[in-house]
Steps between C-alpha positions, in 0.01 A plus 500: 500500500587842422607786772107550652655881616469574096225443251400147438680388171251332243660324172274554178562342184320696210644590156720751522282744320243760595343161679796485737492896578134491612613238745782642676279829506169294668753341741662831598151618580451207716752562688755237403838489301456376159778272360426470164614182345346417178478137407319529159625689158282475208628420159256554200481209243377721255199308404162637476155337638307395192191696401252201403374430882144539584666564826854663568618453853817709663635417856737784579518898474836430328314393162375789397885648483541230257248495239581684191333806393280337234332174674180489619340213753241255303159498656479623868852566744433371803778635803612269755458782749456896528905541463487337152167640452650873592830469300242383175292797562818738496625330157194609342336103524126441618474260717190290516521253763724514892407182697410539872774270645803694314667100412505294228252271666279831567540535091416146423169543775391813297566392188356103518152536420591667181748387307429177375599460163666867509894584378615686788894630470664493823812779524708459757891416652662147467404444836140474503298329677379167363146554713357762247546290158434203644199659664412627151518222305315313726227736483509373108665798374807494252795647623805668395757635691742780379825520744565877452786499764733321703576538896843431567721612799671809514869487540610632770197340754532391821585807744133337687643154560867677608344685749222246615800277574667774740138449645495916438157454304160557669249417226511393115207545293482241240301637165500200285591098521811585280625805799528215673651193302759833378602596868574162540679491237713786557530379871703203346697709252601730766590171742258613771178265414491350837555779705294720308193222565572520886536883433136489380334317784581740714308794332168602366458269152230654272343284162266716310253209409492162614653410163803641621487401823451091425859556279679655824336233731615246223832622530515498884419868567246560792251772358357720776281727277261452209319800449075468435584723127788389261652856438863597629345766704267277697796290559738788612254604777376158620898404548604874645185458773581173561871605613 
């Protein structure tokens, strides 16, 4: 644990883009030390979503900085959430359709009693979750999926796990399934993987959905908070009350 006579020190792992900023900033506010330690870094495939779906579904607000100038959705664009759905609106798109669970299974719910027999284009990152096109084909509609970016791990990771293992971290707030499977991984690159695990059960551990949290429990990590809404910001407070 970090000195208690200073701010708590939380360990966030968003892009390091305006994403990351908005963090640090909502964390100041709280009251806490921000140590910014992105895990993700997106690189575009350059491949664009077809335009033949009766249904065109996107999964993150980083899609709409990758769609060229000219393409248009097929049918209705349906927003896994109000991020996506926001960042759409702000590219100019109309969006028809924002489940009310903000998951893939909360798309495949909403979208199951209508599209049987319909294309729907799914645009999203190589690490998608198998629950909404299996969900969706299930539902008898036929799929295809356009990867229009990969996640990989920035170099340079791993500041988190170095100072969880000095036990001088009080929370981490875990934003995906792949912040955590890349902490771990830069844990091991940086030599501290099982010292940065004992690092973590002593502080706050934060999983923004229970997605997320089942891959940290799978990997051994006690999760103390799962907050009620999947948004970073719901997280950030539940885990910064909770310390």
């Amino acid at each position: 644990m970090s000195d208690h006579s200073q701010q708590p020190t939380v360990a966030v792992f968003r892009p390091a883009d305006e994403r990351l900023d908005r963090a640090l900033a909502l964390l100041a506010d709280l009251g806490v030390e921000g140590l910014g330690d992105p895990m993700l870094a997106v690189e575009p495939t350059g491949t664009q979503p077809r335009t033949d779906g009766t249904y065109t579904v996107l999964t993150s607000k980083t899609a709409p900085d990758l769609l060229s100038a000219d393409w248009e959705p097929g049918g209705r664009l349906c927003a896994i959430g109000p991020a996506t759905a926001d960042a759409l609106a702000a590219a100019g798109f109309t969006v028809d359709i924002v489940p009310e669970t903000y998951s893939s299974s909360g798309v495949v719910e909403r979208l199951a009693g209508e599209v049987g027999g319909a294309r729907v284009e799914v645009a999203r990152s190589d690490h998608g979750s198998p629950t909404l096109l299996d969900g969706l084909t299930a539902a008898g509609a036929y799929v295809h999926e356009t990867v229009l970016y990969r996640l990989t791990r920035p170099d340079g990771s791993g500041v988190s796990a170095e100072r969880a293992a000095a036990d001088e971290l009080d929370a981490a707030l875990f934003s995906s399934s792949l912040t955590v499977e890349h902490f771990l991984e830069a844990a091991t690159a940086r030599g501290v993987a099982k010292r940065a695990r004992a690092g973590l059960e002593g502080a706050v551990v934060g999983a923004i959905g229970e997605p997320t949290a089942q891959t940290a429990r799978d990997a051994g990590i006690a999760v103390d908070v799962v907050p009620e809404d999947a948004a970073f910001e719901a997280l950030a407070r539940a885990v910064v009350s909770r310390l």
